[in-house]
mmCIF file of C-alpha atoms in Angstrom:
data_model
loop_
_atom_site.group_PDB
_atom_site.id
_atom_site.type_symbol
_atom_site.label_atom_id
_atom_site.label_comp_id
_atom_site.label_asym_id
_atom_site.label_seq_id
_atom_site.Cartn_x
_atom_site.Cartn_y
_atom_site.Cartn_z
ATOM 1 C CA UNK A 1 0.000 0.000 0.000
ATOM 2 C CA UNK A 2 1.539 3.547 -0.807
ATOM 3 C CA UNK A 3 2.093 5.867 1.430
ATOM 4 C CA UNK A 4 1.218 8.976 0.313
ATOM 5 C CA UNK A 5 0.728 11.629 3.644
ATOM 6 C CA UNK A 6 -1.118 14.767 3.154
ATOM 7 C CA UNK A 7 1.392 18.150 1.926
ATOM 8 C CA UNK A 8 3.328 20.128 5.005
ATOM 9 C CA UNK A 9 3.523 16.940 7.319
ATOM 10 C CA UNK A 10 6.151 14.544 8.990
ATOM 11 C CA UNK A 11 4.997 11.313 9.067
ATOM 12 C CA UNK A 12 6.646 8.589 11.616
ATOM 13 C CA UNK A 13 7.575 5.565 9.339
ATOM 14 C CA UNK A 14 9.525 4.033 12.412
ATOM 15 C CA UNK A 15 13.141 3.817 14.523
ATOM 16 C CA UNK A 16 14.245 7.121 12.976
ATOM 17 C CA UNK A 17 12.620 6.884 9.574
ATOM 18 C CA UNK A 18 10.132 9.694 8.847
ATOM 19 C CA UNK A 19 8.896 10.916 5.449
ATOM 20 C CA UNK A 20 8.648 15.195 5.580
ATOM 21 C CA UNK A 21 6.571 16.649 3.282
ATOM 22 C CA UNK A 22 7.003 20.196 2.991
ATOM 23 C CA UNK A 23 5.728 22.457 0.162
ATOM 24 C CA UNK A 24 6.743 21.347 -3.181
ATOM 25 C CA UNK A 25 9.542 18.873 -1.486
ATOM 26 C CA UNK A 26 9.522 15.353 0.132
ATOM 27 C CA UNK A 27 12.532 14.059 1.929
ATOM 28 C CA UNK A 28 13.157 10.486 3.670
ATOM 29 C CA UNK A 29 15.325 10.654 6.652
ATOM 30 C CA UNK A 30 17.381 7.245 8.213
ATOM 31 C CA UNK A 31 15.980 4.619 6.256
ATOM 32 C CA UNK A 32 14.985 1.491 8.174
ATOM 33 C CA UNK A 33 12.759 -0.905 6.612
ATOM 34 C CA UNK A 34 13.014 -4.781 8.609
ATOM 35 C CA UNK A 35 10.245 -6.563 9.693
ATOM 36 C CA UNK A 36 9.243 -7.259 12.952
ATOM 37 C CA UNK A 37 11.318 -9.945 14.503
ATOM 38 C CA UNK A 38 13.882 -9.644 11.493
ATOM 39 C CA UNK A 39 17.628 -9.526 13.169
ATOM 40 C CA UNK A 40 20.039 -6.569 12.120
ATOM 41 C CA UNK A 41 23.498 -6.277 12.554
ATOM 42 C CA UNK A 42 23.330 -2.452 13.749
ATOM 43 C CA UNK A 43 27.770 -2.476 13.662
ATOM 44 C CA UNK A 44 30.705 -3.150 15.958
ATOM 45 C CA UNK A 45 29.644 -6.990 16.716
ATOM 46 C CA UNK A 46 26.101 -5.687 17.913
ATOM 47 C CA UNK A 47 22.984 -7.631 16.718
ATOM 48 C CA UNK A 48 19.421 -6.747 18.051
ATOM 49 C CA UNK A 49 15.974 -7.882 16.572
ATOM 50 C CA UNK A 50 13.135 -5.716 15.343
ATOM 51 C CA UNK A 51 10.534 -5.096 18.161
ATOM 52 C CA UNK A 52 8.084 -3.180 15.334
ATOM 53 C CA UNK A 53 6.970 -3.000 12.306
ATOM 54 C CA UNK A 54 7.404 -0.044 10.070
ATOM 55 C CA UNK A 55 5.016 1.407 8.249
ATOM 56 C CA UNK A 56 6.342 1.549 4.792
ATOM 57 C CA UNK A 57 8.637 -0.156 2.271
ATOM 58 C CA UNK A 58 10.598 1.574 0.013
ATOM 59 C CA UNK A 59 8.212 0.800 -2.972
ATOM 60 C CA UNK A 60 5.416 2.541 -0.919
ATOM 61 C CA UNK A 61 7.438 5.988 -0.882
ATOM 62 C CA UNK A 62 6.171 8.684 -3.530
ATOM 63 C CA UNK A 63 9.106 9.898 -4.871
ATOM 64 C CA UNK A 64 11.348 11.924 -2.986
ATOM 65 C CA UNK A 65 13.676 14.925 -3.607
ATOM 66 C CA UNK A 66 16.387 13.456 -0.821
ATOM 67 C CA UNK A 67 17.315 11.608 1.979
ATOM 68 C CA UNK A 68 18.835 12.680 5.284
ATOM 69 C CA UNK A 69 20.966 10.184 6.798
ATOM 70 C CA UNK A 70 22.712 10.746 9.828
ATOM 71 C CA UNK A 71 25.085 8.524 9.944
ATOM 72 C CA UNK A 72 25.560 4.746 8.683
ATOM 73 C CA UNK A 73 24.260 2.414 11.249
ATOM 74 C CA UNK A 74 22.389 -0.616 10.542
ATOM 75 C CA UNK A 75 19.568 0.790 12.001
ATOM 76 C CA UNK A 76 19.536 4.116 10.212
ATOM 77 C CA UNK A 77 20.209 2.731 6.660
ATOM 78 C CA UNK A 78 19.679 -1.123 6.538
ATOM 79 C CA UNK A 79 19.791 -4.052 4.227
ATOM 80 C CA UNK A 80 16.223 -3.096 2.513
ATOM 81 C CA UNK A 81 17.125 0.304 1.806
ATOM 82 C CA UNK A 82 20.455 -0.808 0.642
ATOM 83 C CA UNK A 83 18.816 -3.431 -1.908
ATOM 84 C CA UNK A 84 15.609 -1.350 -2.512
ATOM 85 C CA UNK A 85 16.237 2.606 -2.916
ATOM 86 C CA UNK A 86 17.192 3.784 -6.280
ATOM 87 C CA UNK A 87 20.524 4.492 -6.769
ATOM 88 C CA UNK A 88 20.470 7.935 -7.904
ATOM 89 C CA UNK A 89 18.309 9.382 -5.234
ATOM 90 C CA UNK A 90 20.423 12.546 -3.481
ATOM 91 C CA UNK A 91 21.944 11.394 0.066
ATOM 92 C CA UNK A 92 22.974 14.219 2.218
ATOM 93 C CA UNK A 93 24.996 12.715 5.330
ATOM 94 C CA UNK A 94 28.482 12.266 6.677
ATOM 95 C CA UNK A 95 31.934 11.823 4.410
ATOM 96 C CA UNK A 96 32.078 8.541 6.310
ATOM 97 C CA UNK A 97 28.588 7.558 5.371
ATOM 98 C CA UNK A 98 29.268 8.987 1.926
ATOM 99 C CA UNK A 99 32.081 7.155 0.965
ATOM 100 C CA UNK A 100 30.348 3.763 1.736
ATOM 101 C CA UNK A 101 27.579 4.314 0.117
ATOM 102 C CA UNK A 102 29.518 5.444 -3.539
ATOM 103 C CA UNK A 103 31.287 2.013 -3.234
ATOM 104 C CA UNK A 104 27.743 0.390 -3.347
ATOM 105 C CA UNK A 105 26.839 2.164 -6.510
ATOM 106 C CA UNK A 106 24.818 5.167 -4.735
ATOM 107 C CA UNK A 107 25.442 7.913 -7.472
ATOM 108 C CA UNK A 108 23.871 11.243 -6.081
ATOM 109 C CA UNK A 109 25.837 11.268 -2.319
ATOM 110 C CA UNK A 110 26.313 14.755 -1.444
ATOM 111 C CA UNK A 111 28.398 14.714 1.986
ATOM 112 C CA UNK A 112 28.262 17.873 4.565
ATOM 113 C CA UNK A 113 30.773 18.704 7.015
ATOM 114 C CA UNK A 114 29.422 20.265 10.373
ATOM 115 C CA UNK A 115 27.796 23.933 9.206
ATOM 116 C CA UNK A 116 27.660 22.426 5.681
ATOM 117 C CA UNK A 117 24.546 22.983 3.904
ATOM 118 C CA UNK A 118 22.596 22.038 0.907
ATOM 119 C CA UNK A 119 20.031 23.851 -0.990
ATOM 120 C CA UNK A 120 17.065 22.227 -2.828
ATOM 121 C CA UNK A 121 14.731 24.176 -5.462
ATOM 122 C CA UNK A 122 11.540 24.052 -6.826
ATOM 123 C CA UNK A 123 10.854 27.340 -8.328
ATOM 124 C CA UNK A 124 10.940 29.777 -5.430
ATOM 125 C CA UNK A 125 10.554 27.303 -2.917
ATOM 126 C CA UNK A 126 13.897 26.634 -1.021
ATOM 127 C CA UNK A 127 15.026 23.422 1.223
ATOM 128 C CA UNK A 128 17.949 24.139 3.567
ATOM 129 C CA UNK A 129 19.771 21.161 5.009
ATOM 130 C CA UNK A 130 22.406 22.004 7.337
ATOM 131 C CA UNK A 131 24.597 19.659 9.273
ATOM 132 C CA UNK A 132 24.876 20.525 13.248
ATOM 133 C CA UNK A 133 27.296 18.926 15.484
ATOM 134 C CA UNK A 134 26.255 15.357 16.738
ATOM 135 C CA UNK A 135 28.170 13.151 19.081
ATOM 136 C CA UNK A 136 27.367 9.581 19.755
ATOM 137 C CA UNK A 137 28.940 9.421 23.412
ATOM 138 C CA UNK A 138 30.932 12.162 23.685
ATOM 139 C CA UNK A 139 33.726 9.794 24.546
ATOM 140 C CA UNK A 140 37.182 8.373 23.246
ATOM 141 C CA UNK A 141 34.742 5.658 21.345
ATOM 142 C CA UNK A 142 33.818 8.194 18.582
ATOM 143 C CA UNK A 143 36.856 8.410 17.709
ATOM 144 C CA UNK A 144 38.329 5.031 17.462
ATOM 145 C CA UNK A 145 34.783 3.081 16.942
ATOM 146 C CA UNK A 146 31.808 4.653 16.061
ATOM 147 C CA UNK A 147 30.900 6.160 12.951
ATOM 148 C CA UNK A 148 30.617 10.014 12.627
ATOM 149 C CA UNK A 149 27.052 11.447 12.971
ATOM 150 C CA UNK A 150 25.688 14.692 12.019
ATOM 151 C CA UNK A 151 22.370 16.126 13.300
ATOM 152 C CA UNK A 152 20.825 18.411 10.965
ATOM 153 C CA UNK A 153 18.526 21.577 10.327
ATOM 154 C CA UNK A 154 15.764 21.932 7.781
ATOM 155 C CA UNK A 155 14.452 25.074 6.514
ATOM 156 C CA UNK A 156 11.847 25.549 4.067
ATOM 157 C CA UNK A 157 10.732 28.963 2.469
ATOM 158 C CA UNK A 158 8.082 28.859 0.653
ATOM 159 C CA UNK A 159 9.690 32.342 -1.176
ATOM 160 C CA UNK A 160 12.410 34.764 -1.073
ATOM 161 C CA UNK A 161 10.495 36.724 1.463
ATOM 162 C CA UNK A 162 8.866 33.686 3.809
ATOM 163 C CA UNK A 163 9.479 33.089 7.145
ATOM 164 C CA UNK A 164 11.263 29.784 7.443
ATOM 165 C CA UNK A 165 9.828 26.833 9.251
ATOM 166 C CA UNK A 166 12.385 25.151 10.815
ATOM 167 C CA UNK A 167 12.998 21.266 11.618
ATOM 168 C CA UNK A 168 15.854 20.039 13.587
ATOM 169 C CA UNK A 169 16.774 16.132 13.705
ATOM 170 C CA UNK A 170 18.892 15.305 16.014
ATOM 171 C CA UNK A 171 20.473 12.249 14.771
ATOM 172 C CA UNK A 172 22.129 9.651 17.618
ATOM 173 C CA UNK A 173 23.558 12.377 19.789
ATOM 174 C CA UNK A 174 23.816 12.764 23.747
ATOM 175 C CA UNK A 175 23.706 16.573 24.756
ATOM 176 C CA UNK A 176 27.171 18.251 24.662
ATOM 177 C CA UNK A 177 28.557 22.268 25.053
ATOM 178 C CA UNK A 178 29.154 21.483 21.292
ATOM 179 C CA UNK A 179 24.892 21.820 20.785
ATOM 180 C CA UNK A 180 24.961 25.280 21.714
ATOM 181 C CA UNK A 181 26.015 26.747 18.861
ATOM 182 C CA UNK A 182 22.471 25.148 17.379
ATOM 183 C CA UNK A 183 20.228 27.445 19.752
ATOM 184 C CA UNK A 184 22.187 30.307 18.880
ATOM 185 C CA UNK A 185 22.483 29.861 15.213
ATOM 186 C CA UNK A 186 18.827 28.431 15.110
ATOM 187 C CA UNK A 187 17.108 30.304 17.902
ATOM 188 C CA UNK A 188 13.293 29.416 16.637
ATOM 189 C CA UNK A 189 12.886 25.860 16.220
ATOM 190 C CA UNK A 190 9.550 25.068 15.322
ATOM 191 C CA UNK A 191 9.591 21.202 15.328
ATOM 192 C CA UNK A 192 12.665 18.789 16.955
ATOM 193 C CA UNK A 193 12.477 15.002 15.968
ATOM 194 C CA UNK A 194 14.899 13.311 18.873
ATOM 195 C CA UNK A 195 16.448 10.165 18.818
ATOM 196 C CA UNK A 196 15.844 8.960 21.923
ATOM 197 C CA UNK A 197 15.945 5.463 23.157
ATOM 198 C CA UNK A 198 18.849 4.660 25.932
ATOM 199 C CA UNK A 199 21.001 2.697 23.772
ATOM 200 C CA UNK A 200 23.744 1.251 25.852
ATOM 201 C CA UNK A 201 26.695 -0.862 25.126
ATOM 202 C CA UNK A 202 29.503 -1.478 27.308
ATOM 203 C CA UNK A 203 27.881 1.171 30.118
ATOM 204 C CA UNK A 204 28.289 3.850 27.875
ATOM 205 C CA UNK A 205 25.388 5.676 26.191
ATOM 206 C CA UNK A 206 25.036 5.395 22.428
ATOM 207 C CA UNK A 207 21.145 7.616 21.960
ATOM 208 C CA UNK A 208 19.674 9.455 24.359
ATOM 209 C CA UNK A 209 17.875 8.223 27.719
ATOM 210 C CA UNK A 210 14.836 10.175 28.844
ATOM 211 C CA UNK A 211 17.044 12.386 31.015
ATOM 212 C CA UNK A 212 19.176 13.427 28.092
ATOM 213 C CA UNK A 213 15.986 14.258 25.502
ATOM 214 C CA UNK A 214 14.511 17.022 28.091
ATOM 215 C CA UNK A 215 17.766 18.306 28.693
ATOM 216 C CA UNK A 216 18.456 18.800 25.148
ATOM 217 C CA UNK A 217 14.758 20.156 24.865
ATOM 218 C CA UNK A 218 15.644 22.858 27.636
ATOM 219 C CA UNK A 219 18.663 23.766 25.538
ATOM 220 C CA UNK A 220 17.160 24.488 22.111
ATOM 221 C CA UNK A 221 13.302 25.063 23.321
ATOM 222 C CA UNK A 222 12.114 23.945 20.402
ATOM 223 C CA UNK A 223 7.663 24.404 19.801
ATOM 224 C CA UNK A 224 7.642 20.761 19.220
ATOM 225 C CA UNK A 225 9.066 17.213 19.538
ATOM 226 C CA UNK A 226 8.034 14.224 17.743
ATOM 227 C CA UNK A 227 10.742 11.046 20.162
ATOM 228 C CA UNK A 228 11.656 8.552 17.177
ATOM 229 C CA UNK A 229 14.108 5.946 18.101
ATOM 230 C CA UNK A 230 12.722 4.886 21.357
ATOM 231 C CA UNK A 231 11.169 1.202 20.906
ATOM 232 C CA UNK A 232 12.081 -0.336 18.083
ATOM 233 C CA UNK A 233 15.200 -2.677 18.789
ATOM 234 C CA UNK A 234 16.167 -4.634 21.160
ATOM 235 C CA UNK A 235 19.138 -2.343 22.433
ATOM 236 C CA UNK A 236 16.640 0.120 23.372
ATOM 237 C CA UNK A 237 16.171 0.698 27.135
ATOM 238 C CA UNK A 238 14.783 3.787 27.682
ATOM 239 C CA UNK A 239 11.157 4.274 27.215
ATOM 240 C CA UNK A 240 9.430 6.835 25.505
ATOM 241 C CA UNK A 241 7.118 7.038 29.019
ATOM 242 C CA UNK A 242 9.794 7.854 30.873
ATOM 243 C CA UNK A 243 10.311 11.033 28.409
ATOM 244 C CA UNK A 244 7.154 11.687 28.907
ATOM 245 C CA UNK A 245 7.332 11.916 32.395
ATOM 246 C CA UNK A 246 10.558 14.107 32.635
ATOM 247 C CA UNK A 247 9.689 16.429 30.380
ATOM 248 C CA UNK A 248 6.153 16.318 32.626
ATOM 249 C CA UNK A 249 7.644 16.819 35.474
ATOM 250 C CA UNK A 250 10.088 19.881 34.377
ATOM 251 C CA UNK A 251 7.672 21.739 33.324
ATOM 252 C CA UNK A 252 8.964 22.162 29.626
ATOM 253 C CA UNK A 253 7.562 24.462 27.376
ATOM 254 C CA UNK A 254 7.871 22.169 23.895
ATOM 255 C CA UNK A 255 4.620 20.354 23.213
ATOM 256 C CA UNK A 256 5.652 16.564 22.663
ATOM 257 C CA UNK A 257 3.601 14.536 20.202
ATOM 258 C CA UNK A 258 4.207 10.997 20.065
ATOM 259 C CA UNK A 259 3.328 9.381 16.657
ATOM 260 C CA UNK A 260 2.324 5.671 15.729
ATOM 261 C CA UNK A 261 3.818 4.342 13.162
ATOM 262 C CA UNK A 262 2.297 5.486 10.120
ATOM 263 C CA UNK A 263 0.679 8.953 11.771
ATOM 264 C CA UNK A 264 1.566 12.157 10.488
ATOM 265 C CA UNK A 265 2.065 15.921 12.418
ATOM 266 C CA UNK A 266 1.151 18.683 10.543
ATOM 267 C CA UNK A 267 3.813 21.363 9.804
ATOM 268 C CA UNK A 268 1.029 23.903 8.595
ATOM 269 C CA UNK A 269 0.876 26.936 10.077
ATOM 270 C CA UNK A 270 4.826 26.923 11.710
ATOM 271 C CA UNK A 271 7.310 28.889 10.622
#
């Protein structure tokens, strides 16, 4: 069955895989497409089974103008989108992610370094994709055994003249002094999709935990949060309630909205 969401929405596809629709342009982000109870080998000797099942399948995409991939993880780009996306469908993500993917015959890879962007047109519409600085533990590991990651900012104008609407995905990041420069380059969010989910290998953090996802909330006070990443796999241990709860319980001014899997948030009416 196709999926084929209404204009100006994001729809939740599942883990971190959401289809945006805004204005004249559609955009994929982190494609994951396993079955439920289908194993994955996410990297580094670490294999988890699918909890879920996602929504979609590539053939059920309309077509899109991009995809935003944050970094290459087995559960951010996976063996279906591997086999199944065209070829020459733009990529913006990391150099390390790029590289990979031009070996196995991806043809449009367009990689960003951190404050990189890249500009999409239809007419006088415009589609800013900046990458923002991302860190997967903020320790020594990201340097010796994880992949880069890049978190990124979207920013549609309709015109020349339009106020931007602006969408902010966080990738698999734990909060860091290295954010800040988001809120002050960025300082009207209107919609942040967080990766949350407490993966932990080892004792150290690889996604946010609940604690981490309100205080990266209280840093860029976005208007809006849609948690993706926070169920899906087995390596998951943080759940979305307890998100709920802390941001609850602080007081926060962002309105979260939790999506099911195939439910879409409209963007009409930010920006």
């Amino acid at each position: 069955m196709s999926l084929d969401p209404a204009p100006d929405t994001l729809t939740f596809i599942g883990t971190a895989t959401t289809l945006i629709r805004v204005g004249p342009f559609t955009l994929l982000t982190d494609p994951n497409f396993l079955h439920r109870g289908q194993w994955l080998h996410i990297g580094h000797g670490v294999i988890t089974r699918r909890r879920t099942e996602p929504a979609a399948q590539p053939e059920d995409l309309p077509p899109l103008d991009a995809v935003v991939l944050s970094h290459l993880h087995g559960d951010h780009f996976d063996p279906v989108a591997r086999r199944r996306l065209d070829r020459d469908v733009p990529i913006l993500t990391t150099y390390h992610a790029a590289r990979r993917l031009g070996r196995r015959g991806f043809t449009e890879v367009a990689p960003l370094r951190t404050w990189q962007s890249e500009t999409l047109r239809h007419g006088a519409a415009t589609l800013t994709v900046t990458a923002v600085p991302a860190r997967h533990s903020g320790t020594v590991l990201d340097h010796v055994l994880l992949p880069p990651v890049m978190g990124s900012v979207l920013e549609y104008r309709a015109d020349a003249e339009a106020d931007p609407l602006r969408v902010y995905l966080s990738g698999d990041t734990l909060p860091h002094r290295q954010l800040r420069p988001i809120a002050e380059r960025f300082p009207s969010l209107d919609l942040a999709v967080l990766h949350l989910g407490g993966t932990r290998v080892l004792g150290v953090w690889l996604s946010m935990n609940d604690r981490h996802g309100a205080d990266l909330l209280e840093l860029l006070e976005p208007t809006e949060a849609v948690p993706v990443h926070h169920d899906d796999y087995g390596v998951f241990t943080s759940p979305v309630s307890n998100f709920l709860v802390e941001v609850a319980e602080r007081r926060l001014a962002t309105q979260v909205r939790l999506l099911r899997r195939g439910q879409s948030l409209s963007l009409r009416g930010a920006g």
